[in-house]
Short mmCIF file of C-alpha atoms and ligand atoms in Angstrom, two decimals:
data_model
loop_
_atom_site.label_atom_id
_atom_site.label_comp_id
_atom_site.label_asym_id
_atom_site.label_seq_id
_atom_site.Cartn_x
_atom_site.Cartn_y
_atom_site.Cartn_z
CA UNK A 1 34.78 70.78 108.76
CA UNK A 2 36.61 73.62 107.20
CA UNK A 3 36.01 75.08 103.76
CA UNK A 4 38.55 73.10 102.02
CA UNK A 5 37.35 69.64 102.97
CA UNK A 6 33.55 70.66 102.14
CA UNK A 7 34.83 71.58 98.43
CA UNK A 8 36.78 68.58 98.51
CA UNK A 9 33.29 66.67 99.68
CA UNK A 10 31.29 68.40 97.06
CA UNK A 11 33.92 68.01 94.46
CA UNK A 12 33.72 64.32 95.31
CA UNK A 13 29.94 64.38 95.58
CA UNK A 14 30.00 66.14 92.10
CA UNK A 15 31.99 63.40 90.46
CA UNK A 16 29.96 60.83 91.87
CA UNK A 17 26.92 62.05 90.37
CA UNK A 18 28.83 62.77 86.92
CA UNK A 19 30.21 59.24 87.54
CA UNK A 20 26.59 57.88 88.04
CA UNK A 21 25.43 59.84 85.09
CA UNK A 22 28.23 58.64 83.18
CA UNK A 23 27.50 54.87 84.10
CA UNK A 24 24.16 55.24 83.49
CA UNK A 25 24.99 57.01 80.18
CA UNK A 26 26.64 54.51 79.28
CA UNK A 27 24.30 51.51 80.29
CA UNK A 28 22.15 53.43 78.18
CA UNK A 29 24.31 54.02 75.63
CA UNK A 30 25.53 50.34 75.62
CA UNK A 31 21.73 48.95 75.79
CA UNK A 32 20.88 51.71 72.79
CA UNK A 33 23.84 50.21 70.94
CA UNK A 34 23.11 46.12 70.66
CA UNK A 35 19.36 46.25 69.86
CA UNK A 36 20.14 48.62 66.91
CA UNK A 37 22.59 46.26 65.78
CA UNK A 38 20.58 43.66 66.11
CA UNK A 39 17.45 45.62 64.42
CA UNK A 40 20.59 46.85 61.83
CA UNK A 41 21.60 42.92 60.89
CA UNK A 42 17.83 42.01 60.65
CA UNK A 43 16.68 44.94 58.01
CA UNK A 44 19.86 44.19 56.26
CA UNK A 45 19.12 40.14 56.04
CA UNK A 46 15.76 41.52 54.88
CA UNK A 47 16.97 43.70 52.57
CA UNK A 48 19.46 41.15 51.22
CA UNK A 49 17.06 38.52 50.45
CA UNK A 50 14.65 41.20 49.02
CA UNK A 51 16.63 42.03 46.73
CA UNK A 52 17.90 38.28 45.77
CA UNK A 53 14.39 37.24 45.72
CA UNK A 54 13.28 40.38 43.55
CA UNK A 55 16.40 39.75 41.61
CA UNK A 56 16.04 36.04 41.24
CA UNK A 57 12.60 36.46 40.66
CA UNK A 58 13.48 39.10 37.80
CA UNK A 59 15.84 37.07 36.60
CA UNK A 60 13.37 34.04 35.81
CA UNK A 61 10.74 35.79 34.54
CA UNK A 62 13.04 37.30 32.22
CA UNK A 63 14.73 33.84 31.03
CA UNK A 64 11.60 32.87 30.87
CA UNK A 65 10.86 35.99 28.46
CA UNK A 66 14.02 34.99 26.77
CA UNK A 67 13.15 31.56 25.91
CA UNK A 68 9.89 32.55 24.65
CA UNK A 69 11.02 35.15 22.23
CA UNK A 70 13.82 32.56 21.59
CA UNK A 71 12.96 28.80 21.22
CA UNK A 72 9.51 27.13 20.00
CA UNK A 73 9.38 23.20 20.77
CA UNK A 74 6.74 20.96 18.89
CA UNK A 75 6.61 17.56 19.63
CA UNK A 76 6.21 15.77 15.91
CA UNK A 77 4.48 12.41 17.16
CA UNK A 78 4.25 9.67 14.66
CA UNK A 79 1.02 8.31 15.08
CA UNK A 80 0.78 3.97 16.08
CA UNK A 81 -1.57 1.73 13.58
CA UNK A 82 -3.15 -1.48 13.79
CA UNK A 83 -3.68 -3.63 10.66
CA UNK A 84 -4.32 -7.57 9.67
CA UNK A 85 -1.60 -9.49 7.95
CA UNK A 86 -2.05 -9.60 4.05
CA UNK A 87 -4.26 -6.08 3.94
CA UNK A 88 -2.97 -2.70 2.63
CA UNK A 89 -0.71 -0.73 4.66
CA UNK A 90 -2.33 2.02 6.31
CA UNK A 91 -1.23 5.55 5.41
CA UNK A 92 1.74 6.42 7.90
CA UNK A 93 1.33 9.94 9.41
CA UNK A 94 2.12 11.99 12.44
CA UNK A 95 0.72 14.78 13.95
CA UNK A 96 1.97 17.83 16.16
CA UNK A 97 1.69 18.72 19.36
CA UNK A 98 2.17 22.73 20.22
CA UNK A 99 1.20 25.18 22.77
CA UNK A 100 1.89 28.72 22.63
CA UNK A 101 1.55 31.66 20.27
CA UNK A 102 0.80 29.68 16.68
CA UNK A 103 1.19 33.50 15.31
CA UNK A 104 4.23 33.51 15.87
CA UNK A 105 6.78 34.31 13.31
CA UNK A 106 9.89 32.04 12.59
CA UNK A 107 11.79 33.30 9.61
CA UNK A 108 13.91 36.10 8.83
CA UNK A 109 11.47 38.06 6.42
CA UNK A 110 8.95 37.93 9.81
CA UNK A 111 6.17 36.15 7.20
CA UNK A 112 6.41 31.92 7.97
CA UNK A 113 4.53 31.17 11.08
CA UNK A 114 4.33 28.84 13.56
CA UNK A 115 0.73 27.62 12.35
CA UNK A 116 1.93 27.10 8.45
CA UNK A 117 4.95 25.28 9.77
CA UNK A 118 2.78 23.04 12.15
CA UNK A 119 0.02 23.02 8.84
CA UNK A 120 2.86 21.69 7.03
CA UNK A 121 4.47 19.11 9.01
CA UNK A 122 0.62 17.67 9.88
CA UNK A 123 -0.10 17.12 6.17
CA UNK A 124 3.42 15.08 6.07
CA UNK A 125 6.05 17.57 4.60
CA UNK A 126 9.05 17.75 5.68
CA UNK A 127 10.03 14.07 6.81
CA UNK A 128 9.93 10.65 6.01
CA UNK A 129 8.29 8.13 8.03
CA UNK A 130 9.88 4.28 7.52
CA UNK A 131 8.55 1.26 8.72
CA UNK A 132 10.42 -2.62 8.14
CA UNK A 133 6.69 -4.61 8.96
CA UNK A 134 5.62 -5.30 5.52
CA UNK A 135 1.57 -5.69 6.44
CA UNK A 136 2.26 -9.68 5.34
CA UNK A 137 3.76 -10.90 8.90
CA UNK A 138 2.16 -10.43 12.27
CA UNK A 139 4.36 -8.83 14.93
CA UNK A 140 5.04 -5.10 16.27
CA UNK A 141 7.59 -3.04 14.23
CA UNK A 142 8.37 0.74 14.82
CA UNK A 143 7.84 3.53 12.80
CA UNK A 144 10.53 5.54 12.50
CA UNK A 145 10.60 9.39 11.72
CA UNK A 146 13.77 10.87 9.54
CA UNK A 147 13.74 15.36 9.09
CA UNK A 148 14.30 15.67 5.61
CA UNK A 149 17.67 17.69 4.48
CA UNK A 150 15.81 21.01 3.65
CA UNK A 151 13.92 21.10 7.18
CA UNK A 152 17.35 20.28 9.20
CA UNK A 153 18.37 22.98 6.96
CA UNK A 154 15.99 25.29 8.16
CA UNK A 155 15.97 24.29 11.78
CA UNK A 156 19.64 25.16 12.09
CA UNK A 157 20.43 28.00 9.73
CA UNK A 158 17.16 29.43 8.19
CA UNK A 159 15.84 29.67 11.75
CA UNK A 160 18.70 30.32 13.78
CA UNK A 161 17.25 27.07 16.11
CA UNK A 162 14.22 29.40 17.10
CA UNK A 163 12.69 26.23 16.36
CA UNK A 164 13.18 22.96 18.15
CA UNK A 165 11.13 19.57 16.50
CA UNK A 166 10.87 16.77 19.03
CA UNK A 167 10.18 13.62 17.20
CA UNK A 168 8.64 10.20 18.34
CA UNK A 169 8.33 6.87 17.08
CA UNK A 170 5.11 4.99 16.60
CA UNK A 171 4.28 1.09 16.47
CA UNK A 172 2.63 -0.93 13.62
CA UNK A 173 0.93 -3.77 14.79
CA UNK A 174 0.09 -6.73 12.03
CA UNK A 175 -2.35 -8.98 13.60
CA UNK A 176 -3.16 -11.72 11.53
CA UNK A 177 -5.61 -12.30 9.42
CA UNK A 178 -7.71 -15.35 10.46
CA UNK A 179 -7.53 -14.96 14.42
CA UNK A 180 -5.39 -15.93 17.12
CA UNK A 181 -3.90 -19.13 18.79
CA UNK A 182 -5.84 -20.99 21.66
CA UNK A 183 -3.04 -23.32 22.66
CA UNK A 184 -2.71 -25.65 20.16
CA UNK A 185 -6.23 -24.58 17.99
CA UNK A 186 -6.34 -21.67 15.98
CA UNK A 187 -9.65 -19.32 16.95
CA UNK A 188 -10.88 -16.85 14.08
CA UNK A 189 -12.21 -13.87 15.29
CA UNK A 190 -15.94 -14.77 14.91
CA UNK A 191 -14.73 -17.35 17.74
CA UNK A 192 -14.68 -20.26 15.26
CA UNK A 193 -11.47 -22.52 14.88
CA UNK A 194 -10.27 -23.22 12.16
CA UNK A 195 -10.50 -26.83 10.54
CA UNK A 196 -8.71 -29.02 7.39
CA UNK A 197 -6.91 -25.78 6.71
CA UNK A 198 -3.87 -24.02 7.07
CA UNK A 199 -3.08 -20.82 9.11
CA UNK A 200 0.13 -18.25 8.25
CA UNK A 201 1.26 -16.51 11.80
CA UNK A 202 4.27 -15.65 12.22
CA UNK A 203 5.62 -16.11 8.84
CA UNK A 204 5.16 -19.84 9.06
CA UNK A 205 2.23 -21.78 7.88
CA UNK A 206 0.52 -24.46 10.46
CA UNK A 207 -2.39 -27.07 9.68
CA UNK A 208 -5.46 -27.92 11.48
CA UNK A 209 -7.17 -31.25 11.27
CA UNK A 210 -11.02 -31.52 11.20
CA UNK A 211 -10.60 -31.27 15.17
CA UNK A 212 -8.64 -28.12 14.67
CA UNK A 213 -5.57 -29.68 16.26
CA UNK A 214 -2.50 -28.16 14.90
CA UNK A 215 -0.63 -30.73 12.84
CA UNK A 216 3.02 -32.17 13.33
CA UNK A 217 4.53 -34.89 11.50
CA UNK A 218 3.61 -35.84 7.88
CA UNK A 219 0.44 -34.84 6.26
CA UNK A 220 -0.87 -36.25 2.82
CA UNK A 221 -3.56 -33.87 1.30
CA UNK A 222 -4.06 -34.06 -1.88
CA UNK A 223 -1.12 -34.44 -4.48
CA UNK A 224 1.01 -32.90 -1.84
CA UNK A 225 3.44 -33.84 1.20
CA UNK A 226 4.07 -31.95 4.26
CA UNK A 227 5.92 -31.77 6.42
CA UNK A 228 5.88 -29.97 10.07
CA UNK A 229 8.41 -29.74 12.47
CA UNK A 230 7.35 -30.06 16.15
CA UNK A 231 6.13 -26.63 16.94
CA UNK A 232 3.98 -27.28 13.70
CA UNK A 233 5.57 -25.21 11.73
CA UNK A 234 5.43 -26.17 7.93
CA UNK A 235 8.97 -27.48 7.08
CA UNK A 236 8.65 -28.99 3.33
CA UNK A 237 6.07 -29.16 0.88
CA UNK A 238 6.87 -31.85 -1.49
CA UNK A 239 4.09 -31.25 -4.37
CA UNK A 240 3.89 -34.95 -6.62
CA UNK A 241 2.87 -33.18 -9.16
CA UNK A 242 5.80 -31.66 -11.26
CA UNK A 243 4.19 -29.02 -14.36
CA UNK A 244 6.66 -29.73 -15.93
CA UNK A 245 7.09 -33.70 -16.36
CA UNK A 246 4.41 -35.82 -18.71
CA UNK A 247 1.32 -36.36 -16.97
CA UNK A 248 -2.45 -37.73 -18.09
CA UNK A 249 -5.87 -38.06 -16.25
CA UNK A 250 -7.33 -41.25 -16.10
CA UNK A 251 -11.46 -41.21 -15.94
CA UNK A 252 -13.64 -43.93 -14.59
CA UNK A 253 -17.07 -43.41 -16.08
CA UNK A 254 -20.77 -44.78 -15.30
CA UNK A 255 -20.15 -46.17 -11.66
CA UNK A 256 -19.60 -46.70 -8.68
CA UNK A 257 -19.21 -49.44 -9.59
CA UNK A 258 -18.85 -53.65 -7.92
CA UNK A 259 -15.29 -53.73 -8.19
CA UNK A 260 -14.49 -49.67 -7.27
CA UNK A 261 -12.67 -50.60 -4.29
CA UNK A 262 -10.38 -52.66 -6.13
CA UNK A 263 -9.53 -50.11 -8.56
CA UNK A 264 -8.98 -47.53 -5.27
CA UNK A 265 -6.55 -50.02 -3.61
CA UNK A 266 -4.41 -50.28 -7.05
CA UNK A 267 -4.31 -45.98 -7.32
CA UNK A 268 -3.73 -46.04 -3.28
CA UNK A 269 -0.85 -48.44 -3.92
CA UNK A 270 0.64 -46.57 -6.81
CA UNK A 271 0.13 -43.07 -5.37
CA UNK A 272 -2.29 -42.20 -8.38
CA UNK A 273 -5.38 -40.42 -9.25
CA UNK A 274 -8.36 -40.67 -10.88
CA UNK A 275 -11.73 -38.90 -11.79
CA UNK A 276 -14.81 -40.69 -11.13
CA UNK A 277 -17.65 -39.42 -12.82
CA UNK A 278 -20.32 -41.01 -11.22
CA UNK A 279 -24.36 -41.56 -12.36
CA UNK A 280 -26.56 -39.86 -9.38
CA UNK A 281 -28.77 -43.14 -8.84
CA UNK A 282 -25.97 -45.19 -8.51
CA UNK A 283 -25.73 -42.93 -5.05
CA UNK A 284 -26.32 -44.97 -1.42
CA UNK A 285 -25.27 -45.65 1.94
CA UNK A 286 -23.08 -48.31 0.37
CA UNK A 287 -21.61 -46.69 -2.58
CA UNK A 288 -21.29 -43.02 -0.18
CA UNK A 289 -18.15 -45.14 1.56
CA UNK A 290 -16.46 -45.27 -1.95
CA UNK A 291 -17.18 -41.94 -2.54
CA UNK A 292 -15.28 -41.09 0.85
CA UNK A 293 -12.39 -43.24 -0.37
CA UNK A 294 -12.12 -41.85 -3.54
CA UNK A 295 -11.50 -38.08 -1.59
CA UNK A 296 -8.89 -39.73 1.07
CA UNK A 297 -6.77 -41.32 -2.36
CA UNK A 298 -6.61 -37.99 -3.32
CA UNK A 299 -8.92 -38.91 -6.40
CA UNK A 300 -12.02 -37.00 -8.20
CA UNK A 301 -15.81 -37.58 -7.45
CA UNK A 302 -17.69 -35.77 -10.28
CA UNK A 303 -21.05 -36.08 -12.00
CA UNK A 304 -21.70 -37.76 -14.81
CA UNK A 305 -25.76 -37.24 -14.63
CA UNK A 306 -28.10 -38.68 -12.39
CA UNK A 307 -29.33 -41.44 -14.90
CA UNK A 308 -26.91 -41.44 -17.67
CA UNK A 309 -29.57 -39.88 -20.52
CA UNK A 310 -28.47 -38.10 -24.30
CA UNK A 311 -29.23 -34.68 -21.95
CA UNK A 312 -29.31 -32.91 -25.87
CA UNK A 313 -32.83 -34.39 -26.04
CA UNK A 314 -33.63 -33.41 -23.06
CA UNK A 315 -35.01 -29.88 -21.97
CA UNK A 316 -33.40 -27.09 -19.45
CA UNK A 317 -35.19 -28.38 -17.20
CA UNK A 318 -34.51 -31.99 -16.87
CA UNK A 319 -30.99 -31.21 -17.30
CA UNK A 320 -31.47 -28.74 -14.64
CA UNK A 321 -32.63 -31.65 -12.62
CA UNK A 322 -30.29 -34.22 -13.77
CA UNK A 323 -27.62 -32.10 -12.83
CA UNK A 324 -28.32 -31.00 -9.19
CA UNK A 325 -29.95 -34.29 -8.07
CA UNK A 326 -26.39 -35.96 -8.78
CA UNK A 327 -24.23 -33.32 -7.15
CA UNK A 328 -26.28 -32.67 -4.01
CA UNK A 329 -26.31 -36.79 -3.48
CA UNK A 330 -22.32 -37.18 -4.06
CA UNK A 331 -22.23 -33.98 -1.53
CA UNK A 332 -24.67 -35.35 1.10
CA UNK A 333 -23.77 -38.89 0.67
CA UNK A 334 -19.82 -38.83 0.19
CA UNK A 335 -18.91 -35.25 1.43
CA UNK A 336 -17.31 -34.16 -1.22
CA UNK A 337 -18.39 -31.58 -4.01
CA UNK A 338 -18.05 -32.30 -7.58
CA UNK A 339 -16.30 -29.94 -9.79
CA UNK A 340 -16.25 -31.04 -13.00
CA UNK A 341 -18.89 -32.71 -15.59
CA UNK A 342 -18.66 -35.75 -18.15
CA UNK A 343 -21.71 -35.63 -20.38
CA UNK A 344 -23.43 -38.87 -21.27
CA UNK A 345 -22.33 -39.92 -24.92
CA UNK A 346 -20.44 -36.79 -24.94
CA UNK A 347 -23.36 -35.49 -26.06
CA UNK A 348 -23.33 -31.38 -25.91
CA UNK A 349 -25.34 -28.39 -27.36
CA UNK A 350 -25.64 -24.63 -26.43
CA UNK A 351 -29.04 -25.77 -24.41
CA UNK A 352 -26.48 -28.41 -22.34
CA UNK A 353 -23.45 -26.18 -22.19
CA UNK A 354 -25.71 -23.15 -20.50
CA UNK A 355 -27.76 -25.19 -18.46
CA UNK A 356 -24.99 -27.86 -16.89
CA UNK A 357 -23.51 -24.96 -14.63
CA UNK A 358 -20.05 -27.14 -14.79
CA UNK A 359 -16.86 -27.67 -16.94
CA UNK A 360 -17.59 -30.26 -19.08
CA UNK A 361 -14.86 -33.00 -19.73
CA UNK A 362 -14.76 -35.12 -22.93
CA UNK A 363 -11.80 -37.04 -23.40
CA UNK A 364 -9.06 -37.77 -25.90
CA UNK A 365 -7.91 -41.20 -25.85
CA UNK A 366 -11.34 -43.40 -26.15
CA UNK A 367 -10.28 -47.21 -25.10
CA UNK A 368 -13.44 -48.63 -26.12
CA UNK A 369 -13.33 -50.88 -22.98
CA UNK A 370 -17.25 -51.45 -22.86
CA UNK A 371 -17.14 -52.55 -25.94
CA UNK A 372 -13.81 -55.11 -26.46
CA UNK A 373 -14.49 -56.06 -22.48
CA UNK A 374 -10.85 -57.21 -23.22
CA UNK A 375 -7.97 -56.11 -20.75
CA UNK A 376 -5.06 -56.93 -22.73
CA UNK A 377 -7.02 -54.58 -25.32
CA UNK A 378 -7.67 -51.86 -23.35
CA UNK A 379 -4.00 -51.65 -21.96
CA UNK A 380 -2.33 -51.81 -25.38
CA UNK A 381 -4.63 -49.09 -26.96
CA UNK A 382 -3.69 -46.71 -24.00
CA UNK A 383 -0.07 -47.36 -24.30
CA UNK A 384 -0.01 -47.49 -28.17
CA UNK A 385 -1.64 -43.97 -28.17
CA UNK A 386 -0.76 -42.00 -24.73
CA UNK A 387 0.62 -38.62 -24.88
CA UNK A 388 1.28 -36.05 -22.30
CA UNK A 389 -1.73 -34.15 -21.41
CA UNK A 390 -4.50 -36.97 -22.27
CA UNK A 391 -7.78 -37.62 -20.83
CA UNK A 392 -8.19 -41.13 -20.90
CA UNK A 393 -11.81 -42.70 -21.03
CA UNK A 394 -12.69 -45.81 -19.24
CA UNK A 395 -15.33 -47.52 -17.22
CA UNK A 396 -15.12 -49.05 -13.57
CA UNK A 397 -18.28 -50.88 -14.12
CA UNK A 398 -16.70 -53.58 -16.32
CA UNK A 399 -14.64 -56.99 -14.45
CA UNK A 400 -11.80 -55.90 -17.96
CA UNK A 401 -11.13 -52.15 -17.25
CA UNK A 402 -10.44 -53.15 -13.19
CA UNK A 403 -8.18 -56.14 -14.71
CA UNK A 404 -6.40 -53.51 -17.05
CA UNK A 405 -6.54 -51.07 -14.89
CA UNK A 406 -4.20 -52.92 -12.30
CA UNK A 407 -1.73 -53.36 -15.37
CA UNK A 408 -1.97 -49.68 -16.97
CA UNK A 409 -1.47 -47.99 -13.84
CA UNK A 410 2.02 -49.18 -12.91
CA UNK A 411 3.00 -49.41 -16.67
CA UNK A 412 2.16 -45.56 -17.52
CA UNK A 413 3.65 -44.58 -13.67
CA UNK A 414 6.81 -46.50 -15.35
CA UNK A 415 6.55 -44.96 -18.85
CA UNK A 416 7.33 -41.39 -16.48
CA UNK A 417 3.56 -40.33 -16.48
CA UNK A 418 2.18 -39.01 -13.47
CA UNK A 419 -1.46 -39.57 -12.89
CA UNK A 420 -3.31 -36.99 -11.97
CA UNK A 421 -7.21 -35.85 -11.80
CA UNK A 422 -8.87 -34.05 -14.22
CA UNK A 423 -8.93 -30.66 -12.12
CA UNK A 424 -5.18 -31.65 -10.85
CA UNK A 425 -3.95 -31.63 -14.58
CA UNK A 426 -5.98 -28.23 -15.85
CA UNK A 427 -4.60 -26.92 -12.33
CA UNK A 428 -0.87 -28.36 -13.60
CA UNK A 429 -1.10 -26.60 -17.07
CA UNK A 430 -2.66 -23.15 -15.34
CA UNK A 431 -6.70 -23.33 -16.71
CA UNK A 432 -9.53 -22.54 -14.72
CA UNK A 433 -12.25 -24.95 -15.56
CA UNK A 434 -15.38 -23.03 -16.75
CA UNK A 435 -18.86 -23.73 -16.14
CA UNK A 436 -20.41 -24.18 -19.95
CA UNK A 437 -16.68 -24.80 -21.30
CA UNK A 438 -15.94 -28.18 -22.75
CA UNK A 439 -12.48 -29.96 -22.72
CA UNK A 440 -10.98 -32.56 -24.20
CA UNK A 441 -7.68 -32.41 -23.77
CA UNK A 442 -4.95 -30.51 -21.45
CA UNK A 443 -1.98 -30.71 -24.36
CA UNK A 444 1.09 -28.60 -23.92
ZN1 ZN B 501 -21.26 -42.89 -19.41
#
């Protein structure tokens, strides 16, 4: 080998190694490169969302800051109420619902607070609260709530909408007054039913018989018609009695008497009434059927003493005794309970009038039937004398007054009176009968 090719050789050998180096510098180099870019990508990704979290973050916090310092929301609920039909209406309110700093201050002088406005708007300023159930029906009706001019006005300029009112309705509920429907019956809220009465619910007015069935159809009751459609709901009420049209009482005195039912099928017949005043011991399992008629006529079972005495000789006693003997036996043997009082003889003194505990009802056309005992008699003084408003004295206890009664019924019905009880008639011309009063007459 000469000395050329050996520094050729080591030349060679020498780039080798610097090639090897190089290679390897660069493997390393290369390898050195990528995981820094990788690392370089990762801390930046971290960085990144870092900073978007700390940013978001910031940025939340400091809405959140914002809304504070800018808007206060108070719910303004109107508060729901629960009432019967026909009772007062409650007192409407509502009431506010706020968290945060009550301190706070809302107005442009920096002295109005949060608390005095929520103080203010709890003790009702500021609004109006509306309602269309009028406490009479049953149902559910809103409450409504209205801002009044000045608070909108304040809410949007004053306050420069710092302040934000949320309102809510609320419900009135009318239940009504008696109880509530079990199917066809009506149950009161003591769990009753209701019985010969009528109910209001739902703005119409039903009846219950003594079953407490709810009427349909016709009903007679009294000196009244009615009239209910199919659901039961009261359609007409056609009262006989007119105010305003000539009307007298007829009064049977001293009986029951034999021929009573006669007399009942003659007033059935003519649709008119009558007041029986009727003696206590004339009272029995017999006479308590008539008694029961007399009610379903639509006439007047009252007490006229227990044994027909002058009760001004009398003392308070007896009269005391006289009375309530009579009334509890028309009550326990007929079912009905008297209302008024005929005196025997007309007979009356301050001892009677305070110790009788009734109207007392005299009368104004005297026909003197127990004494003529003449029917033809007894008819022509009625009709020579009638006037609107009479109380006409009689007795069913005579064979006559039946006889005239069958003639004097039809011919004052067709002379355009309508004949009416005693307590009808007083009813008619608007007086309460008095216990102690006496009355003679129910003139216009
Ligand atoms: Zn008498």
């Amino acid at each position: 080998m000469d000395k050329q090719q050996r520094k050729r050789r080591a030349a060679a050998k020498k780039r080798m190694r610097q090639h090897v180096r190089d290679r390897k510098k660069q493997i390393n180099i290369h390898s050195y490169g990528s995981g820094k870019w990788i690392k370089g990508i990762l801390i930046a990704a971290m960085l990144c969302f870092l900073s978007v979290f700390v940013l978001t973050a910031t940025d939340t916090l400091n809405q959140q800051q914002a809304d504070e310092q800018k808007q206060i929301i108070i719910d303004l609920n109107v508060q729901s109420e629960t009432m019967l039909a026909g009772e007062n209406l409650p007192q409407l309110k509502a009431k506010t619902s706020f968290s945060g700093d009550e301190e706070r201050t809302i107005d442009a002088d920096g002295k109005y607070t949060v608390k005095q406005l929520l103080q203010e708007l709890n003790q009702g300023e500021g609004y109006e609260l509306s309602c269309e159930g009028d406490g009479m029906a049953e149902g559910e009706f809103p409450i409504q709530i209205a801002l009044k001019d000045d608070l909108t006005k304040k809410l949007d300029a004053d306050w420069g909408g710092e302040v934000k009112l949320v309102t809510y309705t609320g419900v009135l509920t009318v239940k009504n007054k008696v109880g509530t429907w079990d199917g066809k019956k009506f149950k009161r809220y003591d769990g009753t039913y209701v019985t010969d009465d009528f109910v209001e619910s739902q703005g119409s007015r039903y009846y219950f018989n003594s079953n407490g069935d709810m009427v349909t159809g016709e009903l007679k009751k009294g000196y009244s018609i009615y009239n209910f459609d199919q659901n039961g709901k009261l359609v007409s009420e056609t009262n006989l009695i007119d105010p305003a049209k000539p009307m007298v009482a007829i009064t049977y005195d001293d009986g029951p008497g034999k021929r009573t039912n006669e007399l009942l099928d003659v007033l059935e017949e003519n649709k008119a009434h009558a007041t029986f005043f009727l003696l206590g011991q004339k009272m029995n399992n017999s006479t308590a059927d008539l008694v029961k008629r007399m009610a379903q006529v639509g006439s007047e079972a009252a007490n006229h003493s227990w044994s027909h005495p002058q009760l001004t000789k009398k003392n308070e006693e007896e009269i005391k005794k006289q009375m309530e003997d009579t009334n509890n036996s028309i009550v326990n043997l007929g079912g009905v309970t008297p209302m008024t009082f005929r005196p025997p003889y007309g007979a009356i003194n301050d001892m009677v009038r305070a110790n009788v505990k009734m109207p007392l009802i005299l009368w104004s056309v005297d026909t003197l039937d127990w004494k003529t005992k003449d029917a033809k008699a007894t008819v022509d003084h009625v009709m020579n004398n009638v006037k609107d408003g009479d109380i006409i004295l009689m007795h069913d206890v005579h064979d006559s007054t039946i006889d005239a009664s069958k003639e004097l019924i039809p011919k004052l019905i067709e002379a355009g009176y309508q004949l009416v009880t005693v307590s009808e008639m007083a009813a008619a011309r608007g007086i309460t009968l008095e216990a102690g009063q006496s009355y003679t007459e129910f003139w216009k």
